[in-house]
Tab-separated table of C-alpha atoms (C1' of nucleotides) in Angstrom:
chain	number	residue	atom	x	y	z
N	1	MET	CA	171.074	19.117	59.211
N	2	ARG	CA	169.406	16.205	57.390
N	3	HIS	CA	166.981	17.168	54.690
N	4	TRP	CA	166.712	13.748	53.181
N	5	GLN	CA	164.682	11.104	54.911
N	6	ARG	CA	165.693	7.610	54.609
N	7	SER	CA	165.710	4.576	56.892
N	8	ASP	CA	169.467	4.152	56.675
N	9	ASP	CA	172.188	6.803	56.891
N	10	ARG	CA	173.367	7.294	53.357
N	11	PRO	CA	173.766	10.801	51.916
N	12	PRO	CA	171.504	11.988	49.048
N	13	ASP	CA	174.258	11.627	46.367
N	14	ASP	CA	175.050	8.056	47.092
N	15	ARG	CA	172.725	6.434	44.602
N	16	ARG	CA	172.259	2.690	44.566
N	17	GLY	CA	171.318	2.009	41.020
N	18	TYR	CA	168.326	2.931	39.037
N	19	HIS	CA	166.333	4.823	41.653
N	20	HIS	CA	167.737	7.983	43.260
N	21	GLY	CA	165.732	7.605	46.427
N	22	ASN	CA	165.713	11.241	47.338
N	23	LEU	CA	165.536	13.126	44.133
N	24	LYS	CA	163.123	15.853	45.120
N	25	GLU	CA	165.113	17.008	48.144
N	26	ALA	CA	168.359	16.755	46.160
N	27	LEU	CA	167.013	18.856	43.341
N	28	ILE	CA	165.809	21.510	45.714
N	29	GLU	CA	169.182	21.633	47.321
N	30	ALA	CA	170.915	21.802	43.965
N	31	ALA	CA	168.734	24.693	42.917
N	32	ARG	CA	169.325	26.563	46.093
N	33	GLY	CA	173.049	26.225	45.563
N	34	PHE	CA	172.970	27.317	41.972
N	35	ILE	CA	170.792	30.306	42.651
N	36	ALA	CA	173.168	31.294	45.357
N	37	GLU	CA	176.087	31.027	42.994
N	38	ARG	CA	174.698	32.333	39.764
N	39	GLY	CA	171.515	34.173	40.690
N	40	LEU	CA	167.986	33.205	40.024
N	41	PHE	CA	168.247	33.403	36.246
N	42	GLY	CA	171.652	31.824	36.085
N	43	PHE	CA	170.195	28.664	37.433
N	44	THR	CA	169.364	25.934	34.972
N	45	LEU	CA	167.413	22.672	35.239
N	46	VAL	CA	170.004	20.889	33.197
N	47	ASP	CA	172.831	21.905	35.610
N	48	ALA	CA	170.715	20.916	38.643
N	49	ALA	CA	170.048	17.475	37.040
N	50	LYS	CA	173.577	16.994	36.132
N	51	LEU	CA	174.792	17.903	39.613
N	52	VAL	CA	172.411	15.412	41.190
N	53	GLY	CA	173.344	12.728	38.660
N	54	VAL	CA	170.045	12.394	36.882
N	55	THR	CA	168.587	13.058	33.567
N	56	PRO	CA	166.725	16.515	33.258
N	57	ALA	CA	163.594	14.752	32.406
N	58	ALA	CA	163.567	13.084	35.758
N	59	LEU	CA	162.745	16.408	37.311
N	60	TYR	CA	159.285	16.286	35.935
N	61	ARG	CA	158.378	13.361	38.129
N	62	HIS	CA	158.567	15.781	41.076
N	63	PHE	CA	157.905	19.203	39.798
N	64	ARG	CA	155.670	20.681	37.156
N	65	GLY	CA	158.621	22.568	35.706
N	66	ARG	CA	161.253	25.052	36.402
N	67	ASP	CA	158.974	27.617	37.996
N	68	ALA	CA	157.517	25.056	40.415
N	69	LEU	CA	161.060	24.101	41.630
N	70	VAL	CA	161.988	27.751	42.173
N	71	ALA	CA	158.703	28.357	43.940
N	72	GLU	CA	159.477	25.372	46.199
N	73	VAL	CA	162.902	26.813	47.023
N	74	ALA	CA	161.209	30.107	47.936
N	75	PHE	CA	158.675	28.460	50.033
N	76	ARG	CA	161.193	26.493	51.975
N	77	GLY	CA	163.153	29.749	52.414
N	78	PHE	CA	160.190	31.383	54.115
N	79	THR	CA	159.788	28.420	56.320
N	80	GLN	CA	163.543	28.310	57.200
N	81	LEU	CA	163.577	32.060	57.896
N	82	ALA	CA	160.557	31.795	60.143
N	83	GLU	CA	162.154	29.134	62.152
N	84	ARG	CA	165.402	31.055	62.579
N	85	LEU	CA	163.618	34.285	63.535
N	86	ALA	CA	161.513	32.423	66.072
N	87	ARG	CA	164.537	30.826	67.619
N	88	ALA	CA	166.293	34.129	67.997
N	89	LEU	CA	163.394	35.808	69.524
N	90	SER	CA	162.764	32.985	72.072
N	91	GLY	CA	166.278	33.082	73.362
N	92	SER	CA	167.378	34.512	76.633
N	93	GLY	CA	167.852	38.199	77.651
N	94	ALA	CA	165.839	41.236	77.910
N	95	PRO	CA	162.913	41.593	75.455
N	96	LEU	CA	164.511	44.331	73.427
N	97	GLU	CA	167.806	42.460	73.342
N	98	ARG	CA	165.983	39.400	71.957
N	99	PHE	CA	164.137	41.613	69.430
N	100	THR	CA	167.460	42.970	68.230
N	101	ARG	CA	168.885	39.447	67.895
N	102	MET	CA	165.987	38.653	65.678
N	103	GLY	CA	167.104	41.423	63.305
N	104	GLU	CA	170.559	40.036	63.307
N	105	ALA	CA	169.185	36.603	62.520
N	106	TYR	CA	167.412	38.128	59.503
N	107	LEU	CA	170.594	39.658	58.144
N	108	ASP	CA	172.492	36.510	58.673
N	109	PHE	CA	169.888	34.456	56.878
N	110	ALA	CA	169.967	36.878	53.853
N	111	GLU	CA	173.809	36.697	53.744
N	112	LYS	CA	174.335	33.023	54.402
N	113	GLU	CA	171.357	31.802	52.387
N	114	PRO	CA	171.355	33.965	49.261
N	115	GLY	CA	169.740	31.193	47.294
N	116	TYR	CA	166.740	31.127	49.441
N	117	TYR	CA	166.643	34.853	49.807
N	118	ALA	CA	166.860	35.550	46.034
N	119	ALA	CA	164.089	33.055	45.332
N	120	MET	CA	161.863	34.506	47.989
N	121	PHE	CA	162.079	38.092	46.930
N	122	ALA	CA	162.526	37.772	43.158
N	123	ALA	CA	160.903	40.719	41.418
N	124	GLY	CA	157.596	39.755	39.824
N	125	ALA	CA	157.475	36.266	41.337
N	126	ALA	CA	155.584	37.448	44.471
N	127	GLU	CA	152.259	35.941	43.591
N	128	ALA	CA	153.723	32.510	42.792
N	129	VAL	CA	156.073	32.564	45.795
N	130	ARG	CA	154.491	34.432	48.569
N	131	PRO	CA	154.389	32.249	51.695
N	132	ALA	CA	150.656	32.241	51.834
N	133	ARG	CA	150.677	28.498	51.363
N	134	ALA	CA	152.019	28.159	54.914
N	135	ALA	CA	148.969	29.931	56.407
N	136	PRO	CA	147.512	27.765	59.069
N	137	GLU	CA	144.961	30.358	60.307
N	138	GLY	CA	145.308	33.874	59.038
N	139	ARG	CA	149.124	33.990	59.488
N	140	THR	CA	150.991	33.877	56.186
N	141	GLY	CA	154.507	32.962	57.435
N	142	SER	CA	155.671	36.249	56.022
N	143	PRO	CA	158.399	38.075	57.936
N	144	PHE	CA	155.933	40.839	58.374
N	145	ASP	CA	153.552	38.673	60.500
N	146	LEU	CA	156.384	37.360	62.584
N	147	LEU	CA	157.509	40.855	63.200
N	148	VAL	CA	154.095	41.932	64.316
N	149	GLU	CA	153.958	39.026	66.666
N	150	ALA	CA	157.465	39.667	68.000
N	151	LEU	CA	156.680	43.347	68.605
N	152	GLU	CA	153.587	42.234	70.542
N	153	ARG	CA	155.613	39.889	72.743
N	154	THR	CA	158.455	42.386	73.133
N	155	PHE	CA	156.407	45.463	73.906
N	156	PRO	CA	153.228	44.279	75.348
N	157	ASP	CA	152.386	47.857	76.401
N	158	GLY	CA	152.326	48.906	72.811
N	159	PHE	CA	153.463	52.183	71.272
N	160	GLY	CA	150.886	54.714	72.196
N	161	SER	CA	148.994	55.709	69.181
N	162	VAL	CA	151.401	54.007	66.760
N	163	ASP	CA	150.057	50.763	65.198
N	164	ARG	CA	152.308	47.767	65.846
N	165	ARG	CA	152.005	46.788	62.170
N	166	PHE	CA	153.292	50.187	61.133
N	167	LEU	CA	156.455	49.656	63.145
N	168	ALA	CA	156.722	46.109	61.987
N	169	LEU	CA	156.863	47.420	58.352
N	170	GLU	CA	159.559	49.959	59.271
N	171	VAL	CA	161.762	47.420	60.766
N	172	TRP	CA	161.255	44.842	57.945
N	173	ALA	CA	161.854	47.440	55.289
N	174	LEU	CA	165.113	48.538	56.966
N	175	SER	CA	166.199	44.940	57.408
N	176	HIS	CA	165.462	44.016	53.778
N	177	GLY	CA	167.115	47.263	52.535
N	178	ILE	CA	170.303	46.526	54.358
N	179	ALA	CA	170.268	42.905	53.229
N	180	THR	CA	169.647	43.647	49.534
N	181	LEU	CA	172.018	46.580	49.306
N	182	ALA	CA	174.772	44.419	50.829
N	183	ALA	CA	173.897	41.456	48.631
N	184	SER	CA	174.103	43.592	45.388
N	185	GLY	CA	177.348	45.164	46.417
N	186	HIS	CA	175.962	48.599	46.762
N	187	LEU	CA	176.274	49.045	50.478
N	188	PRO	CA	179.338	51.329	51.119
N	189	ALA	CA	181.814	49.761	53.496
N	190	GLY	CA	185.193	50.619	54.885
N	191	PRO	CA	186.925	52.081	57.929
N	192	GLY	CA	184.459	54.406	59.846
N	193	LEU	CA	181.388	52.892	58.183
N	194	PRO	CA	179.193	50.664	60.223
N	195	ALA	CA	178.696	46.856	59.742
N	196	LYS	CA	175.387	45.661	58.732
N	197	HIS	CA	174.556	44.417	62.247
N	198	GLU	CA	175.435	47.728	63.833
N	199	LEU	CA	173.336	49.574	61.246
N	200	LEU	CA	170.294	47.516	61.828
N	201	ARG	CA	170.554	47.585	65.617
N	202	ALA	CA	170.807	51.387	65.708
N	203	GLY	CA	168.119	51.802	63.223
N	204	VAL	CA	165.681	49.550	65.094
N	205	LEU	CA	166.423	51.297	68.343
N	206	ALA	CA	165.726	54.708	66.735
N	207	LEU	CA	162.475	53.391	65.160
N	208	VAL	CA	161.161	51.721	68.233
N	209	HIS	CA	162.127	54.679	70.411
N	210	GLY	CA	160.633	57.130	67.894
N	211	ALA	CA	157.423	55.167	67.957
N	212	GLY	CA	157.182	55.986	71.669
N	213	ALA	CA	157.996	52.726	73.431
N	214	LYS	CA	158.775	52.920	77.040
N	215	LYS	CA	161.974	50.987	77.011
E	1	MET	CA	161.303	65.090	27.536
E	2	ARG	CA	163.499	64.780	24.452
E	3	HIS	CA	166.315	62.240	24.828
E	4	TRP	CA	167.183	62.258	21.083
E	5	GLN	CA	169.133	64.979	19.603
E	6	ARG	CA	168.531	66.042	16.101
E	7	SER	CA	168.504	69.320	14.184
E	8	ASP	CA	164.861	68.810	13.125
E	9	ASP	CA	161.972	67.742	15.283
E	10	ARG	CA	161.231	64.216	14.250
E	11	PRO	CA	160.735	61.473	16.831
E	12	PRO	CA	163.277	58.667	17.214
E	13	ASP	CA	161.038	56.084	15.423
E	14	ASP	CA	160.468	58.123	12.256
E	15	ARG	CA	163.238	56.678	10.207
E	16	ARG	CA	164.025	58.154	6.953
E	17	GLY	CA	165.632	55.263	5.097
E	18	TYR	CA	168.746	53.383	5.696
E	19	HIS	CA	170.171	55.223	8.665
E	20	HIS	CA	168.199	55.340	11.813
E	21	GLY	CA	169.720	58.529	13.046
E	22	ASN	CA	169.371	57.999	16.681
E	23	LEU	CA	169.744	54.283	17.249
E	24	LYS	CA	171.852	54.347	20.494
E	25	GLU	CA	169.208	56.384	22.322
E	26	ALA	CA	166.372	54.404	20.942
E	27	LEU	CA	167.881	51.183	22.004
E	28	ILE	CA	168.511	52.406	25.456
E	29	GLU	CA	164.883	53.581	25.713
E	30	ALA	CA	163.718	50.232	24.411
E	31	ALA	CA	165.795	48.339	26.912
E	32	ARG	CA	164.538	50.498	29.779
E	33	GLY	CA	160.943	49.721	28.614
E	34	PHE	CA	161.436	46.057	28.336
E	35	ILE	CA	163.285	45.702	31.691
E	36	ALA	CA	160.387	47.616	33.271
E	37	GLU	CA	157.813	45.199	31.698
E	38	ARG	CA	159.574	41.819	31.926
E	39	GLY	CA	162.470	42.317	34.305
E	40	LEU	CA	166.133	42.407	33.697
E	41	PHE	CA	166.275	38.884	32.473
E	42	GLY	CA	163.128	38.973	30.429
E	43	PHE	CA	164.708	41.578	28.292
E	44	THR	CA	166.134	40.636	24.933
E	45	LEU	CA	168.315	42.146	22.445
E	46	VAL	CA	166.229	40.827	19.624
E	47	ASP	CA	163.068	42.350	21.047
E	48	ALA	CA	164.742	45.702	21.536
E	49	ALA	CA	166.049	45.789	17.976
E	50	LYS	CA	162.602	44.727	16.636
E	51	LEU	CA	160.826	47.441	18.622
E	52	VAL	CA	163.211	50.050	17.345
E	53	GLY	CA	162.937	48.743	13.724
E	54	VAL	CA	166.418	47.558	13.261
E	55	THR	CA	168.388	44.290	12.794
E	56	PRO	CA	169.814	42.817	15.972
E	57	ALA	CA	173.273	43.246	14.520
E	58	ALA	CA	172.980	46.926	14.324
E	59	LEU	CA	173.186	47.097	18.089
E	60	TYR	CA	176.824	46.147	17.911
E	61	ARG	CA	177.688	49.462	16.215
E	62	HIS	CA	176.782	51.125	19.540
E	63	PHE	CA	177.409	48.620	22.350
E	64	ARG	CA	179.850	45.940	22.888
E	65	GLY	CA	177.009	43.543	23.664
E	66	ARG	CA	173.984	42.927	25.883
E	67	ASP	CA	175.800	43.567	29.188
E	68	ALA	CA	177.038	46.965	27.886
E	69	LEU	CA	173.565	48.082	26.988
E	70	VAL	CA	172.198	47.121	30.424
E	71	ALA	CA	175.076	48.792	32.058
E	72	GLU	CA	174.310	52.006	30.152
E	73	VAL	CA	170.715	51.817	31.216
E	74	ALA	CA	171.927	51.493	34.886
E	75	PHE	CA	174.328	54.356	34.476
E	76	ARG	CA	171.647	56.655	33.094
E	77	GLY	CA	169.449	55.538	36.000
E	78	PHE	CA	171.923	56.753	38.477
E	79	THR	CA	172.234	59.986	36.621
E	80	GLN	CA	168.450	60.508	36.423
E	81	LEU	CA	167.953	59.627	40.054
E	82	ALA	CA	170.677	62.023	41.065
E	83	GLU	CA	168.979	64.835	39.141
E	84	ARG	CA	165.594	64.214	40.686
E	85	LEU	CA	166.943	63.951	44.216
E	86	ALA	CA	168.903	67.229	43.793
E	87	ARG	CA	165.818	68.886	42.391
E	88	ALA	CA	163.657	67.797	45.306
E	89	LEU	CA	166.240	68.878	47.877
E	90	SER	CA	166.733	72.349	46.407
E	91	GLY	CA	163.004	73.121	46.407
E	92	SER	CA	161.297	75.429	48.835
E	93	GLY	CA	160.443	74.893	52.445
E	94	ALA	CA	162.148	74.090	55.738
E	95	PRO	CA	165.257	72.049	55.536
E	96	LEU	CA	163.709	68.936	57.039
E	97	GLU	CA	160.734	69.282	54.836
E	98	ARG	CA	162.857	69.316	51.792
E	99	PHE	CA	164.881	66.370	52.972
E	100	THR	CA	161.646	64.423	53.455
E	101	ARG	CA	160.556	65.306	49.917
E	102	MET	CA	163.897	63.960	48.678
E	103	GLY	CA	162.865	60.625	50.187
E	104	GLU	CA	159.543	60.715	48.393
E	105	ALA	CA	161.394	61.498	45.066
E	106	TYR	CA	163.402	58.334	45.694
E	107	LEU	CA	160.340	56.233	46.113
E	108	ASP	CA	158.646	57.741	43.179
E	109	PHE	CA	161.627	57.107	40.985
E	110	ALA	CA	161.787	53.449	42.005
E	111	GLU	CA	158.094	53.040	41.290
E	112	LYS	CA	157.805	54.966	38.089
E	113	GLU	CA	161.109	53.944	36.525
E	114	PRO	CA	161.389	50.216	37.464
E	115	GLY	CA	163.466	49.679	34.291
E	116	TYR	CA	166.156	51.957	35.606
E	117	TYR	CA	165.858	50.798	39.075
E	118	ALA	CA	166.117	47.131	38.298
E	119	ALA	CA	169.147	47.691	36.131
E	120	MET	CA	170.792	49.800	38.742
E	121	PHE	CA	170.481	47.363	41.651
E	122	ALA	CA	170.604	43.964	39.918
E	123	ALA	CA	172.115	41.385	42.087
E	124	GLY	CA	175.712	40.627	41.096
E	125	ALA	CA	175.933	43.338	38.564
E	126	ALA	CA	177.239	45.899	41.068
E	127	GLU	CA	180.828	46.045	39.719
E	128	ALA	CA	179.856	46.598	36.156
E	129	VAL	CA	177.113	48.934	36.980
E	130	ARG	CA	178.064	50.933	39.967
E	131	PRO	CA	177.875	54.706	39.183
E	132	ALA	CA	181.536	55.226	39.833
E	133	ARG	CA	181.974	56.222	36.253
E	134	ALA	CA	180.218	59.504	37.038
E	135	ALA	CA	182.795	60.399	39.609
E	136	PRO	CA	184.083	64.009	38.821
E	137	GLU	CA	186.137	64.240	42.003
E	138	GLY	CA	185.621	61.706	44.703
E	139	ARG	CA	181.896	61.661	44.419
E	140	THR	CA	180.398	58.635	42.820
E	141	GLY	CA	176.899	59.716	41.943
E	142	SER	CA	175.614	56.998	44.283
E	143	PRO	CA	172.518	57.740	46.293
E	144	PHE	CA	174.761	57.323	49.345
E	145	ASP	CA	176.951	60.372	48.613
E	146	LEU	CA	173.970	62.431	47.615
E	147	LEU	CA	172.359	61.599	50.994
E	148	VAL	CA	175.483	62.528	52.896
E	149	GLU	CA	175.596	65.813	51.119
E	150	ALA	CA	171.897	66.404	51.693
E	151	LEU	CA	172.206	65.655	55.441
E	152	GLU	CA	175.090	68.080	55.580
E	153	ARG	CA	172.981	70.892	54.018
E	154	THR	CA	169.853	70.012	56.001
E	155	PHE	CA	171.497	69.609	59.356
E	156	PRO	CA	174.588	71.763	59.312
E	157	ASP	CA	174.948	71.383	63.056
E	158	GLY	CA	175.394	67.651	62.758
E	159	PHE	CA	174.127	64.931	64.909
E	160	GLY	CA	176.393	65.024	67.942
E	161	SER	CA	178.612	61.968	68.011
E	162	VAL	CA	176.707	60.258	65.199
E	163	ASP	CA	178.532	60.262	61.857
E	164	ARG	CA	176.510	61.710	59.058
E	165	ARG	CA	177.471	58.815	56.814
E	166	PHE	CA	175.952	56.376	59.347
E	167	LEU	CA	172.673	58.183	59.262
E	168	ALA	CA	172.786	58.341	55.402
E	169	LEU	CA	173.147	54.638	55.275
E	170	GLU	CA	170.140	54.098	57.522
E	171	VAL	CA	168.003	56.374	55.459
E	172	TRP	CA	169.047	54.937	52.176
E	173	ALA	CA	168.570	51.228	53.347
E	174	LEU	CA	165.095	52.142	54.574
E	175	SER	CA	164.215	53.832	51.326
E	176	HIS	CA	165.662	50.947	49.265
E	177	GLY	CA	163.898	48.418	51.428
E	178	ILE	CA	160.470	50.100	51.053
E	179	ALA	CA	161.015	50.486	47.313
E	180	THR	CA	162.035	46.854	46.621
E	181	LEU	CA	159.555	45.233	48.936
E	182	ALA	CA	156.855	47.202	47.125
E	183	ALA	CA	158.211	46.386	43.693
E	184	SER	CA	158.408	42.615	44.407
E	185	GLY	CA	154.869	42.689	45.717
E	186	HIS	CA	155.803	41.763	49.271
E	187	LEU	CA	154.902	44.960	50.982
E	188	PRO	CA	151.615	44.359	52.818
E	189	ALA	CA	149.006	46.995	51.938
E	190	GLY	CA	145.400	47.533	52.914
E	191	PRO	CA	143.150	49.585	55.129
E	192	GLY	CA	145.017	50.669	58.266
E	193	LEU	CA	148.403	50.078	56.667
E	194	PRO	CA	150.515	53.003	55.700
E	195	ALA	CA	151.394	54.015	52.170
E	196	LYS	CA	155.012	53.914	51.078
E	197	HIS	CA	155.440	57.651	51.484
E	198	GLU	CA	154.015	57.715	55.001
E	199	LEU	CA	156.235	54.826	55.896
E	200	LEU	CA	159.323	56.501	54.687
E	201	ARG	CA	158.540	59.903	56.218
E	202	ALA	CA	157.892	58.451	59.745
E	203	GLY	CA	160.926	56.348	59.472
E	204	VAL	CA	163.239	59.145	58.457
E	205	LEU	CA	161.927	61.342	61.270
E	206	ALA	CA	162.533	58.647	63.782
E	207	LEU	CA	165.987	57.983	62.471
E	208	VAL	CA	167.064	61.611	62.345
E	209	HIS	CA	165.541	62.238	65.761
E	210	GLY	CA	167.107	59.188	67.187
E	211	ALA	CA	170.412	60.336	65.921
E	212	GLY	CA	170.102	63.424	68.121
E	213	ALA	CA	169.332	66.250	65.617
E	214	LYS	CA	168.123	69.429	67.092
E	215	LYS	CA	165.060	69.892	64.903
V	1	DT	C1'	160.949	-18.292	51.729
V	2	DG	C1'	160.270	-17.896	46.774
V	3	DT	C1'	158.056	-16.244	42.695
V	4	DA	C1'	154.870	-13.221	39.614
V	5	DC	C1'	153.457	-9.025	39.067
V	6	DA	C1'	152.095	-3.985	39.230
V	7	DT	C1'	153.998	0.364	40.120
V	8	DC	C1'	156.312	4.283	38.797
V	9	DA	C1'	161.047	6.709	39.289
V	10	DG	C1'	164.367	7.644	36.099
V	11	DT	C1'	166.242	7.002	31.046
V	12	DG	C1'	167.753	8.634	26.655
V	13	DA	C1'	166.861	10.611	22.567
V	14	DA	C1'	164.727	14.096	20.465
V	15	DC	C1'	162.174	18.519	19.689
V	16	DG	C1'	161.535	23.441	18.642
V	17	DC	C1'	162.929	27.629	19.995
V	18	DG	C1'	165.017	31.917	20.772
V	19	DC	C1'	169.026	33.649	22.331
V	20	DG	C1'	173.570	36.634	21.614
V	21	DT	C1'	176.841	37.167	18.351
V	22	DT	C1'	179.663	37.077	13.703
V	23	DC	C1'	180.470	38.412	9.069
V	24	DA	C1'	180.915	40.080	4.482
V	25	DC	C1'	178.039	43.313	2.390
V	26	DT	C1'	175.410	47.675	0.915
V	27	DG	C1'	173.905	51.986	0.472
V	28	DA	C1'	172.913	56.635	2.652
V	29	DT	C1'	175.400	60.532	4.153
V	30	DG	C1'	178.520	64.393	4.163
V	31	DT	C1'	182.922	66.303	2.514
V	32	DA	C1'	186.535	67.651	-0.747
V	33	DC	C1'	187.338	69.485	-4.864
U	1	DT	C1'	176.501	74.126	-7.910
U	2	DG	C1'	177.857	69.518	-9.256
U	3	DT	C1'	180.486	65.183	-9.046
U	4	DA	C1'	183.728	61.546	-6.854
U	5	DC	C1'	184.650	59.478	-3.021
U	6	DA	C1'	185.487	57.902	1.813
U	7	DT	C1'	183.023	56.701	5.872
U	8	DC	C1'	180.545	53.835	8.537
U	9	DA	C1'	175.556	52.827	10.148
U	10	DG	C1'	172.611	49.256	9.271
U	11	DT	C1'	171.559	44.660	6.538
U	12	DG	C1'	170.554	39.867	6.200
U	13	DA	C1'	171.806	35.498	6.601
U	14	DA	C1'	173.861	32.330	9.310
U	15	DC	C1'	176.119	30.209	13.452
U	16	DG	C1'	176.382	27.336	17.589
U	17	DC	C1'	174.441	26.770	21.748
U	18	DG	C1'	171.819	25.509	25.636
U	19	DC	C1'	167.524	25.967	27.256
U	20	DG	C1'	162.905	23.752	28.986
U	21	DT	C1'	160.064	20.210	27.880
U	22	DT	C1'	157.889	15.671	25.586
U	23	DC	C1'	157.642	10.894	25.047
U	24	DA	C1'	157.833	6.004	24.760
U	25	DC	C1'	160.667	3.141	27.267
U	26	DT	C1'	162.958	0.246	30.971
U	27	DG	C1'	164.189	-1.759	34.991
U	28	DA	C1'	164.407	-1.448	40.300
U	29	DT	C1'	161.295	-1.934	43.980
U	30	DG	C1'	157.992	-3.696	47.211
U	31	DT	C1'	153.725	-6.423	47.613
U	32	DA	C1'	150.499	-10.379	47.181
U	33	DC	C1'	150.138	-14.955	47.199
DNA sequence: TGTACATCAGTGAACGCGCGTTCACTGATGTAC
DNA sequence: TGTACATCAGTGAACGCGCGTTCACTGATGTAC
């Protein structure tokens, strides 16, 4: 995974003198890491700059300010998530199986990339951060659109009178709920209680079946 | 709705001289309001004290500090939510109907009391804030326990081989997902797309049915 | 290939600000006599 | 009923801190000749 682009093969932190060479990417990575560690509001420009080995003022060559950096992290998060969901969906196996794996990919992303996930779904930041920027034609890059598309491919016959978008919202809300309850430490766990993946898989099956899909 | 307790009927802000008379309650209310307006991290002790008409230092007579005040808000939120859910469940109508109304009460609470809800489910604050304090005997006051109980009363016959706690987690996660997506502005809305309540109702029915309840 | 120069990424010092918290104090309140 | 007193809720001034942001600058880089 190389996020930095350089003609030679030196890592982002290996500065050769005055110019950093890859400061923008390095700052985004630092922000992602700090948000993951300390939460969206525990993250600080000063810390990010220090980690990257640069004066805080240098950040303003690449971002308009703190909010812009966070928005960029969120935007990349949406892009990353979209890639991973698409990859899971286009794997092998029966359609329903691939759809279920897509759900697991969602939970994995939220768990393994809490920096991205927190930036993406920060309360109140929706307008600044919503992945509308990615929209090529009509699509927004939102998990919602990806789900609608995935349902279309997985269940081409549809769900009788039930709108696919309705079902997509159900599945997304369930996934997001499981992910955020787990992240905030409120999801009860223990012997006899299901793991996140099991929870989502069973829920998705019930929702899809309840919507009247011919499996 | 009177949160302040006094022998006469004067509101919390009507101070009569040196002593406030109801500072603790007033500060909690102020915190709840500011968190609702500006988010958990936009809230400030100085602002809360100013609103209430008191020096910031006065706060320390009643709370150990900022975190303790926020934790108190969260704790009251769990209590409030538990009351409302219990009230919805013990209304009139068929069991399943009452159970569904409980879900609507949950969504309403999250929407109308964003200050409480944000404090309750703040990322990372789970340990400090989890409603375990309320535990009389074994129960924690968590929505999870209330849901398990509600399912027990609503479907006394159970769900075949499916653990009630499993289903409770599904329903809670779906509710929380809908509530938080809506609160962060990410829930798609528009003509042809379902309102939150409709979404939850249909989802709960599918989950309960999928778990094998004899309706 | 070597030199002059324009570009602009990053420096370093400084800023104003508002935050949470502390401390010795003051004066309103309610109780004991 | 009136007075002395103990209590303790709230005061006000101050603190150290770290934040995001600004500004004139410097020097590394790559290009034109």
